[in-house]
Amino acid sequence: MDKIYHILKSAHSGWRYLVLIFLVLAIIQALAGWLGKKPYTEGNRKLNVFALIAVHVQILFGLGLYFMSPLVEAGIRYWKMEHIGMMIFAAILVTVGNARSKRIEDAAGKHRTIALYFGLGLIVIIASIIQMIQIDPTRTFWGVS
């Protein structure tokens, strides 16, 4: 079980880069489309779906860790409540943003919705990572923990 925990921890720690990259790219593309009055293309949709999938995979890794982590078992509040809560909230924002953008007809509205919801989700993710660094100084924002 200890080996699985360390594999999941490494996967969760490394996968964050994909999450951050896909979210940043989707937000930049959405802002460019919204402010530049560009059409909403199949490429836009695919990037948004890849960002959504990356976030959901990260949540699955995190949930696996949550139920195996000695930090959660020790009752450390940040790991038991705050980190998981903030990350699930971020995933909900990304999911809702993707779903809402599908229902909107005009391209500007689609881009605006993605930029807003994905942007808020990214802010929550970054805030949670920064909070993690403050709680545990042995961890870094960019370092694999």
CSV table of N, CA and C in Angstrom, one decimal:
chain,number,residue,atom,x,y,z
A,1,MET,N,0.8,-1.2,0.0
A,1,MET,CA,0.0,0.0,0.0
A,1,MET,C,0.9,1.3,0.0
A,2,ASP,N,2.0,1.2,0.7
A,2,ASP,CA,2.9,2.3,0.7
A,2,ASP,C,3.5,2.7,-0.7
A,3,LYS,N,3.7,1.6,-1.5
A,3,LYS,CA,4.2,1.9,-2.8
A,3,LYS,C,3.2,2.6,-3.7
A,4,ILE,N,1.9,2.1,-3.6
A,4,ILE,CA,0.8,2.8,-4.3
A,4,ILE,C,0.7,4.2,-3.9
A,5,TYR,N,0.8,4.5,-2.6
A,5,TYR,CA,0.7,5.9,-2.1
A,5,TYR,C,1.8,6.7,-2.8
A,6,HIS,N,3.0,6.3,-2.8
A,6,HIS,CA,4.1,7.1,-3.4
A,6,HIS,C,3.9,7.2,-4.9
A,7,ILE,N,3.4,6.2,-5.6
A,7,ILE,CA,3.2,6.4,-7.0
A,7,ILE,C,2.1,7.4,-7.3
A,8,LEU,N,1.0,7.3,-6.5
A,8,LEU,CA,-0.1,8.3,-6.6
A,8,LEU,C,0.4,9.7,-6.3
A,9,LYS,N,1.2,9.8,-5.3
A,9,LYS,CA,1.7,11.1,-4.9
A,9,LYS,C,2.5,11.7,-6.0
A,10,SER,N,3.4,10.9,-6.6
A,10,SER,CA,4.2,11.4,-7.7
A,10,SER,C,3.3,11.8,-8.9
A,11,ALA,N,2.4,11.0,-9.2
A,11,ALA,CA,1.5,11.2,-10.3
A,11,ALA,C,0.7,12.5,-10.1
A,12,HIS,N,0.2,12.7,-8.9
A,12,HIS,CA,-0.6,13.9,-8.5
A,12,HIS,C,0.3,15.1,-8.6
A,13,SER,N,1.5,15.0,-8.1
A,13,SER,CA,2.4,16.1,-8.1
A,13,SER,C,2.8,16.5,-9.5
A,14,GLY,N,3.1,15.5,-10.3
A,14,GLY,CA,3.6,15.8,-11.7
A,14,GLY,C,2.4,16.2,-12.6
A,15,TRP,N,1.2,15.6,-12.5
A,15,TRP,CA,0.1,15.9,-13.3
A,15,TRP,C,-0.3,17.4,-13.2
A,16,ARG,N,0.0,18.0,-12.1
A,16,ARG,CA,-0.4,19.4,-11.9
A,16,ARG,C,0.1,20.3,-13.0
A,17,TYR,N,1.3,19.9,-13.6
A,17,TYR,CA,1.8,20.8,-14.7
A,17,TYR,C,0.9,20.7,-15.9
A,18,LEU,N,0.4,19.5,-16.2
A,18,LEU,CA,-0.6,19.5,-17.3
A,18,LEU,C,-1.8,20.3,-17.1
A,19,VAL,N,-2.3,20.2,-15.8
A,19,VAL,CA,-3.5,20.9,-15.4
A,19,VAL,C,-3.2,22.4,-15.6
A,20,LEU,N,-2.1,22.9,-15.1
A,20,LEU,CA,-1.8,24.3,-15.2
A,20,LEU,C,-1.6,24.8,-16.6
A,21,ILE,N,-0.9,24.0,-17.4
A,21,ILE,CA,-0.6,24.3,-18.8
A,21,ILE,C,-2.0,24.4,-19.6
A,22,PHE,N,-2.8,23.3,-19.5
A,22,PHE,CA,-4.0,23.3,-20.2
A,22,PHE,C,-5.0,24.4,-19.8
A,23,LEU,N,-5.1,24.7,-18.5
A,23,LEU,CA,-5.9,25.8,-18.0
A,23,LEU,C,-5.4,27.1,-18.5
A,24,VAL,N,-4.1,27.4,-18.4
A,24,VAL,CA,-3.6,28.7,-18.9
A,24,VAL,C,-3.8,28.8,-20.4
A,25,LEU,N,-3.5,27.8,-21.2
A,25,LEU,CA,-3.8,27.9,-22.6
A,25,LEU,C,-5.2,28.1,-23.0
A,26,ALA,N,-6.1,27.4,-22.3
A,26,ALA,CA,-7.6,27.6,-22.5
A,26,ALA,C,-8.0,29.0,-22.2
A,27,ILE,N,-7.5,29.5,-21.1
A,27,ILE,CA,-7.9,30.9,-20.6
A,27,ILE,C,-7.4,31.9,-21.6
A,28,ILE,N,-6.1,31.8,-22.0
A,28,ILE,CA,-5.5,32.7,-23.0
A,28,ILE,C,-6.3,32.7,-24.3
A,29,GLN,N,-6.6,31.4,-24.8
A,29,GLN,CA,-7.3,31.3,-26.0
A,29,GLN,C,-8.8,31.9,-25.9
A,30,ALA,N,-9.4,31.7,-24.8
A,30,ALA,CA,-10.7,32.2,-24.5
A,30,ALA,C,-10.7,33.7,-24.5
A,31,LEU,N,-9.7,34.3,-23.8
A,31,LEU,CA,-9.6,35.8,-23.7
A,31,LEU,C,-9.3,36.4,-25.1
A,32,ALA,N,-8.5,35.7,-25.9
A,32,ALA,CA,-8.2,36.2,-27.2
A,32,ALA,C,-9.4,36.1,-28.1
A,33,GLY,N,-10.2,35.0,-28.0
A,33,GLY,CA,-11.4,34.9,-28.7
A,33,GLY,C,-12.5,35.9,-28.3
A,34,TRP,N,-12.6,36.1,-27.0
A,34,TRP,CA,-13.6,37.0,-26.5
A,34,TRP,C,-13.3,38.4,-26.9
A,35,LEU,N,-12.1,38.9,-26.5
A,35,LEU,CA,-11.7,40.3,-26.8
A,35,LEU,C,-11.4,40.6,-28.2
A,36,GLY,N,-11.0,39.5,-29.0
A,36,GLY,CA,-10.7,39.7,-30.4
A,36,GLY,C,-11.9,39.4,-31.3
A,37,LYS,N,-13.0,39.1,-30.7
A,37,LYS,CA,-14.3,38.7,-31.4
A,37,LYS,C,-14.0,37.7,-32.5
A,38,LYS,N,-13.3,36.6,-32.1
A,38,LYS,CA,-13.0,35.5,-33.0
A,38,LYS,C,-14.1,34.4,-32.9
A,39,PRO,N,-14.2,33.6,-33.9
A,39,PRO,CA,-15.2,32.5,-33.8
A,39,PRO,C,-14.8,31.4,-32.8
A,40,TYR,N,-15.7,30.7,-32.3
A,40,TYR,CA,-15.4,29.6,-31.5
A,40,TYR,C,-15.3,28.4,-32.3
A,41,THR,N,-14.1,27.8,-32.3
A,41,THR,CA,-13.8,26.7,-33.3
A,41,THR,C,-13.7,25.4,-32.6
A,42,GLU,N,-13.6,24.4,-33.4
A,42,GLU,CA,-13.5,23.0,-32.9
A,42,GLU,C,-12.2,22.9,-32.0
A,43,GLY,N,-11.1,23.6,-32.4
A,43,GLY,CA,-9.9,23.6,-31.7
A,43,GLY,C,-10.1,24.2,-30.3
A,44,ASN,N,-10.9,25.3,-30.2
A,44,ASN,CA,-11.2,25.8,-28.9
A,44,ASN,C,-11.9,24.8,-28.0
A,45,ARG,N,-12.9,24.1,-28.6
A,45,ARG,CA,-13.7,23.1,-27.8
A,45,ARG,C,-12.8,22.0,-27.4
A,46,LYS,N,-11.9,21.5,-28.2
A,46,LYS,CA,-11.0,20.4,-27.8
A,46,LYS,C,-10.0,20.8,-26.7
A,47,LEU,N,-9.5,22.0,-26.8
A,47,LEU,CA,-8.6,22.5,-25.8
A,47,LEU,C,-9.3,22.6,-24.4
A,48,ASN,N,-10.5,23.1,-24.5
A,48,ASN,CA,-11.3,23.2,-23.2
A,48,ASN,C,-11.6,21.8,-22.7
A,49,VAL,N,-11.9,20.8,-23.5
A,49,VAL,CA,-12.2,19.5,-23.0
A,49,VAL,C,-10.9,18.8,-22.5
A,50,PHE,N,-9.8,19.1,-23.1
A,50,PHE,CA,-8.5,18.6,-22.6
A,50,PHE,C,-8.2,19.1,-21.2
A,51,ALA,N,-8.5,20.4,-21.0
A,51,ALA,CA,-8.3,21.1,-19.7
A,51,ALA,C,-9.2,20.4,-18.7
A,52,LEU,N,-10.5,20.2,-19.1
A,52,LEU,CA,-11.4,19.6,-18.2
A,52,LEU,C,-11.0,18.2,-17.8
A,53,ILE,N,-10.6,17.4,-18.8
A,53,ILE,CA,-10.1,16.0,-18.5
A,53,ILE,C,-8.9,16.1,-17.6
A,54,ALA,N,-7.9,17.0,-17.8
A,54,ALA,CA,-6.8,17.0,-17.0
A,54,ALA,C,-7.1,17.4,-15.5
A,55,VAL,N,-8.1,18.3,-15.3
A,55,VAL,CA,-8.5,18.6,-14.0
A,55,VAL,C,-9.2,17.4,-13.3
A,56,HIS,N,-10.0,16.7,-14.1
A,56,HIS,CA,-10.7,15.5,-13.5
A,56,HIS,C,-9.8,14.4,-13.1
A,57,VAL,N,-8.8,14.2,-14.0
A,57,VAL,CA,-7.8,13.1,-13.7
A,57,VAL,C,-7.0,13.5,-12.4
A,58,GLN,N,-6.7,14.8,-12.3
A,58,GLN,CA,-6.0,15.3,-11.1
A,58,GLN,C,-6.8,15.1,-9.8
A,59,ILE,N,-8.1,15.3,-10.0
A,59,ILE,CA,-9.0,15.1,-8.8
A,59,ILE,C,-9.1,13.6,-8.5
A,60,LEU,N,-9.1,12.7,-9.4
A,60,LEU,CA,-9.0,11.3,-9.2
A,60,LEU,C,-7.8,10.9,-8.4
A,61,PHE,N,-6.6,11.4,-8.9
A,61,PHE,CA,-5.4,11.1,-8.2
A,61,PHE,C,-5.5,11.7,-6.7
A,62,GLY,N,-6.0,12.9,-6.6
A,62,GLY,CA,-6.1,13.5,-5.3
A,62,GLY,C,-7.0,12.7,-4.4
A,63,LEU,N,-8.1,12.2,-4.9
A,63,LEU,CA,-9.0,11.4,-4.0
A,63,LEU,C,-8.4,10.1,-3.6
A,64,GLY,N,-7.6,9.5,-4.5
A,64,GLY,CA,-6.9,8.3,-4.1
A,64,GLY,C,-5.9,8.6,-3.0
A,65,LEU,N,-5.2,9.7,-3.1
A,65,LEU,CA,-4.3,10.1,-2.0
A,65,LEU,C,-5.0,10.4,-0.7
A,66,TYR,N,-6.2,11.1,-0.9
A,66,TYR,CA,-6.9,11.5,0.3
A,66,TYR,C,-7.3,10.3,1.2
A,67,PHE,N,-7.6,9.2,0.6
A,67,PHE,CA,-8.0,8.0,1.4
A,67,PHE,C,-6.8,7.2,1.8
A,68,MET,N,-5.6,7.5,1.3
A,68,MET,CA,-4.4,6.8,1.7
A,68,MET,C,-3.4,7.6,2.5
A,69,SER,N,-3.6,8.9,2.5
A,69,SER,CA,-2.5,9.8,3.1
A,69,SER,C,-2.4,9.7,4.6
A,70,PRO,N,-1.2,9.6,5.1
A,70,PRO,CA,-0.9,9.6,6.5
A,70,PRO,C,-1.2,11.0,7.1
A,71,LEU,N,-1.1,12.1,6.2
A,71,LEU,CA,-1.4,13.4,6.6
A,71,LEU,C,-2.9,13.6,7.0
A,72,VAL,N,-3.7,13.0,6.1
A,72,VAL,CA,-5.2,13.1,6.4
A,72,VAL,C,-5.5,12.2,7.6
A,73,GLU,N,-4.9,11.0,7.7
A,73,GLU,CA,-5.1,10.2,8.9
A,73,GLU,C,-4.7,10.9,10.2
A,74,ALA,N,-3.6,11.7,10.1
A,74,ALA,CA,-3.1,12.4,11.3
A,74,ALA,C,-4.0,13.5,11.7
A,75,GLY,N,-5.0,13.8,10.8
A,75,GLY,CA,-6.0,14.9,11.1
A,75,GLY,C,-5.5,16.3,10.9
A,76,ILE,N,-4.5,16.4,10.0
A,76,ILE,CA,-4.0,17.8,9.7
A,76,ILE,C,-5.0,18.5,8.9
A,77,ARG,N,-5.5,19.5,9.5
A,77,ARG,CA,-6.7,20.2,8.9
A,77,ARG,C,-6.6,20.6,7.4
A,78,TYR,N,-5.5,21.2,7.1
A,78,TYR,CA,-5.3,21.6,5.7
A,78,TYR,C,-5.5,20.4,4.7
A,79,TRP,N,-4.9,19.3,5.0
A,79,TRP,CA,-5.0,18.1,4.1
A,79,TRP,C,-6.4,17.5,4.2
A,80,LYS,N,-7.0,17.5,5.4
A,80,LYS,CA,-8.2,16.8,5.6
A,80,LYS,C,-9.4,17.6,5.1
A,81,MET,N,-9.3,18.9,5.1
A,81,MET,CA,-10.5,19.7,4.7
A,81,MET,C,-10.2,20.8,3.6
A,82,GLU,N,-9.2,21.6,3.8
A,82,GLU,CA,-9.1,22.8,2.9
A,82,GLU,C,-8.6,22.4,1.5
A,83,HIS,N,-7.5,21.6,1.4
A,83,HIS,CA,-7.0,21.3,0.1
A,83,HIS,C,-8.0,20.6,-0.8
A,84,ILE,N,-8.6,19.6,-0.2
A,84,ILE,CA,-9.5,18.8,-1.0
A,84,ILE,C,-10.8,19.6,-1.4
A,85,GLY,N,-11.2,20.4,-0.4
A,85,GLY,CA,-12.4,21.3,-0.6
A,85,GLY,C,-12.1,22.3,-1.7
A,86,MET,N,-11.0,22.9,-1.7
A,86,MET,CA,-10.7,24.0,-2.7
A,86,MET,C,-10.5,23.3,-4.0
A,87,MET,N,-9.8,22.2,-4.1
A,87,MET,CA,-9.6,21.6,-5.4
A,87,MET,C,-10.9,21.0,-6.0
A,88,ILE,N,-11.8,20.5,-5.2
A,88,ILE,CA,-13.0,20.0,-5.7
A,88,ILE,C,-13.9,21.2,-6.2
A,89,PHE,N,-13.8,22.3,-5.5
A,89,PHE,CA,-14.5,23.5,-5.9
A,89,PHE,C,-13.9,24.0,-7.2
A,90,ALA,N,-12.6,24.0,-7.4
A,90,ALA,CA,-12.0,24.4,-8.7
A,90,ALA,C,-12.5,23.5,-9.8
A,91,ALA,N,-12.5,22.2,-9.6
A,91,ALA,CA,-13.0,21.3,-10.6
A,91,ALA,C,-14.4,21.5,-10.9
A,92,ILE,N,-15.2,21.9,-10.0
A,92,ILE,CA,-16.6,22.2,-10.2
A,92,ILE,C,-16.7,23.5,-11.1
A,93,LEU,N,-15.9,24.5,-10.8
A,93,LEU,CA,-15.9,25.7,-11.6
A,93,LEU,C,-15.6,25.4,-13.1
A,94,VAL,N,-14.6,24.6,-13.3
A,94,VAL,CA,-14.1,24.2,-14.6
A,94,VAL,C,-15.2,23.4,-15.3
A,95,THR,N,-15.8,22.5,-14.6
A,95,THR,CA,-16.9,21.6,-15.2
A,95,THR,C,-18.1,22.5,-15.6
A,96,VAL,N,-18.5,23.3,-14.7
A,96,VAL,CA,-19.7,24.2,-14.9
A,96,VAL,C,-19.4,25.1,-16.1
A,97,GLY,N,-18.2,25.7,-16.1
A,97,GLY,CA,-17.9,26.6,-17.2
A,97,GLY,C,-17.9,25.9,-18.6
A,98,ASN,N,-17.4,24.7,-18.6
A,98,ASN,CA,-17.4,23.9,-19.9
A,98,ASN,C,-18.9,23.6,-20.3
A,99,ALA,N,-19.7,23.2,-19.3
A,99,ALA,CA,-21.1,22.8,-19.6
A,99,ALA,C,-21.9,24.1,-20.0
A,100,ARG,N,-21.7,25.2,-19.3
A,100,ARG,CA,-22.4,26.4,-19.7
A,100,ARG,C,-22.0,26.9,-21.1
A,101,SER,N,-20.7,26.8,-21.4
A,101,SER,CA,-20.3,27.3,-22.7
A,101,SER,C,-20.9,26.5,-23.9
A,102,LYS,N,-21.3,25.3,-23.6
A,102,LYS,CA,-21.9,24.4,-24.6
A,102,LYS,C,-23.3,25.0,-25.0
A,103,ARG,N,-24.0,25.6,-24.0
A,103,ARG,CA,-25.4,26.0,-24.2
A,103,ARG,C,-25.5,27.4,-24.8
A,104,ILE,N,-24.4,28.1,-24.9
A,104,ILE,CA,-24.4,29.4,-25.4
A,104,ILE,C,-24.2,29.4,-26.9
A,105,GLU,N,-25.0,30.2,-27.6
A,105,GLU,CA,-24.9,30.2,-29.1
A,105,GLU,C,-23.8,31.0,-29.7
A,106,ASP,N,-23.6,32.2,-29.1
A,106,ASP,CA,-22.7,33.1,-29.8
A,106,ASP,C,-21.2,32.9,-29.3
A,107,ALA,N,-20.3,33.1,-30.2
A,107,ALA,CA,-18.9,32.8,-29.9
A,107,ALA,C,-18.3,33.6,-28.7
A,108,ALA,N,-18.7,34.9,-28.7
A,108,ALA,CA,-18.2,35.7,-27.6
A,108,ALA,C,-18.6,35.2,-26.3
A,109,GLY,N,-19.9,34.8,-26.2
A,109,GLY,CA,-20.4,34.3,-24.9
A,109,GLY,C,-19.7,33.0,-24.5
A,110,LYS,N,-19.4,32.1,-25.5
A,110,LYS,CA,-18.7,30.9,-25.2
A,110,LYS,C,-17.3,31.2,-24.6
A,111,HIS,N,-16.6,32.1,-25.3
A,111,HIS,CA,-15.2,32.4,-24.9
A,111,HIS,C,-15.3,33.1,-23.5
A,112,ARG,N,-16.2,34.0,-23.3
A,112,ARG,CA,-16.3,34.7,-22.0
A,112,ARG,C,-16.6,33.7,-20.9
A,113,THR,N,-17.5,32.8,-21.1
A,113,THR,CA,-17.8,31.8,-20.1
A,113,THR,C,-16.6,31.0,-19.7
A,114,ILE,N,-15.9,30.5,-20.7
A,114,ILE,CA,-14.7,29.7,-20.5
A,114,ILE,C,-13.6,30.5,-19.7
A,115,ALA,N,-13.4,31.8,-20.2
A,115,ALA,CA,-12.4,32.6,-19.5
A,115,ALA,C,-12.8,32.9,-18.1
A,116,LEU,N,-14.0,33.1,-17.8
A,116,LEU,CA,-14.4,33.4,-16.4
A,116,LEU,C,-14.3,32.2,-15.5
A,117,TYR,N,-15.0,31.1,-15.9
A,117,TYR,CA,-15.0,29.9,-15.0
A,117,TYR,C,-13.6,29.2,-14.9
A,118,PHE,N,-13.0,29.0,-16.1
A,118,PHE,CA,-11.6,28.4,-16.0
A,118,PHE,C,-10.7,29.3,-15.2
A,119,GLY,N,-10.8,30.6,-15.4
A,119,GLY,CA,-10.0,31.6,-14.7
A,119,GLY,C,-10.2,31.5,-13.2
A,120,LEU,N,-11.4,31.5,-12.8
A,120,LEU,CA,-11.7,31.4,-11.4
A,120,LEU,C,-11.2,30.0,-10.8
A,121,GLY,N,-11.4,29.0,-11.6
A,121,GLY,CA,-10.9,27.7,-11.2
A,121,GLY,C,-9.3,27.7,-11.0
A,122,LEU,N,-8.7,28.3,-12.0
A,122,LEU,CA,-7.2,28.4,-11.9
A,122,LEU,C,-6.8,29.2,-10.7
A,123,ILE,N,-7.5,30.3,-10.4
A,123,ILE,CA,-7.2,31.1,-9.2
A,123,ILE,C,-7.3,30.3,-7.9
A,124,VAL,N,-8.4,29.5,-7.8
A,124,VAL,CA,-8.6,28.6,-6.6
A,124,VAL,C,-7.4,27.6,-6.5
A,125,ILE,N,-7.1,27.0,-7.6
A,125,ILE,CA,-6.0,26.0,-7.7
A,125,ILE,C,-4.7,26.6,-7.2
A,126,ILE,N,-4.3,27.8,-7.8
A,126,ILE,CA,-3.1,28.5,-7.4
A,126,ILE,C,-3.1,28.9,-5.9
A,127,ALA,N,-4.3,29.4,-5.4
A,127,ALA,CA,-4.4,29.7,-4.0
A,127,ALA,C,-4.2,28.5,-3.1
A,128,SER,N,-4.7,27.4,-3.5
A,128,SER,CA,-4.5,26.2,-2.7
A,128,SER,C,-3.1,25.7,-2.7
A,129,ILE,N,-2.4,25.8,-3.8
A,129,ILE,CA,-1.0,25.4,-3.9
A,129,ILE,C,-0.1,26.4,-3.0
A,130,ILE,N,-0.4,27.7,-3.1
A,130,ILE,CA,0.3,28.6,-2.3
A,130,ILE,C,0.1,28.4,-0.8
A,131,GLN,N,-1.2,28.1,-0.5
A,131,GLN,CA,-1.5,27.7,0.9
A,131,GLN,C,-0.7,26.5,1.4
A,132,MET,N,-0.6,25.5,0.5
A,132,MET,CA,0.1,24.3,0.8
A,132,MET,C,1.6,24.6,1.1
A,133,ILE,N,2.2,25.5,0.3
A,133,ILE,CA,3.6,25.9,0.6
A,133,ILE,C,3.7,26.6,1.9
A,134,GLN,N,2.7,27.4,2.3
A,134,GLN,CA,2.8,28.0,3.6
A,134,GLN,C,2.6,27.1,4.8
A,135,ILE,N,1.8,26.1,4.6
A,135,ILE,CA,1.6,25.1,5.6
A,135,ILE,C,2.8,24.2,5.8
A,136,ASP,N,3.4,23.8,4.7
A,136,ASP,CA,4.5,22.9,4.7
A,136,ASP,C,5.7,23.5,3.9
A,137,PRO,N,6.6,24.1,4.6
A,137,PRO,CA,7.7,24.8,3.9
A,137,PRO,C,8.7,23.9,3.1
A,138,THR,N,8.6,22.6,3.3
A,138,THR,CA,9.4,21.6,2.5
A,138,THR,C,8.9,21.5,1.1
A,139,ARG,N,7.7,21.9,0.8
A,139,ARG,CA,7.2,21.8,-0.5
A,139,ARG,C,7.3,23.2,-1.3
A,140,THR,N,7.5,23.1,-2.6
A,140,THR,CA,7.6,24.3,-3.4
A,140,THR,C,6.5,24.2,-4.5
A,141,PHE,N,6.3,25.4,-5.0
A,141,PHE,CA,5.2,25.5,-6.1
A,141,PHE,C,5.6,24.7,-7.3
A,142,TRP,N,6.8,24.7,-7.7
A,142,TRP,CA,7.2,24.0,-8.9
A,142,TRP,C,7.9,22.7,-8.7
A,143,GLY,N,8.3,22.4,-7.5
A,143,GLY,CA,9.0,21.2,-7.2
A,143,GLY,C,8.1,20.0,-7.1
A,144,VAL,N,8.5,18.9,-7.5
A,144,VAL,CA,7.7,17.6,-7.3
A,144,VAL,C,7.9,17.2,-5.9
A,145,SER,N,6.8,17.0,-5.2
A,145,SER,CA,6.9,16.6,-3.8
A,145,SER,C,6.5,15.2,-3.6
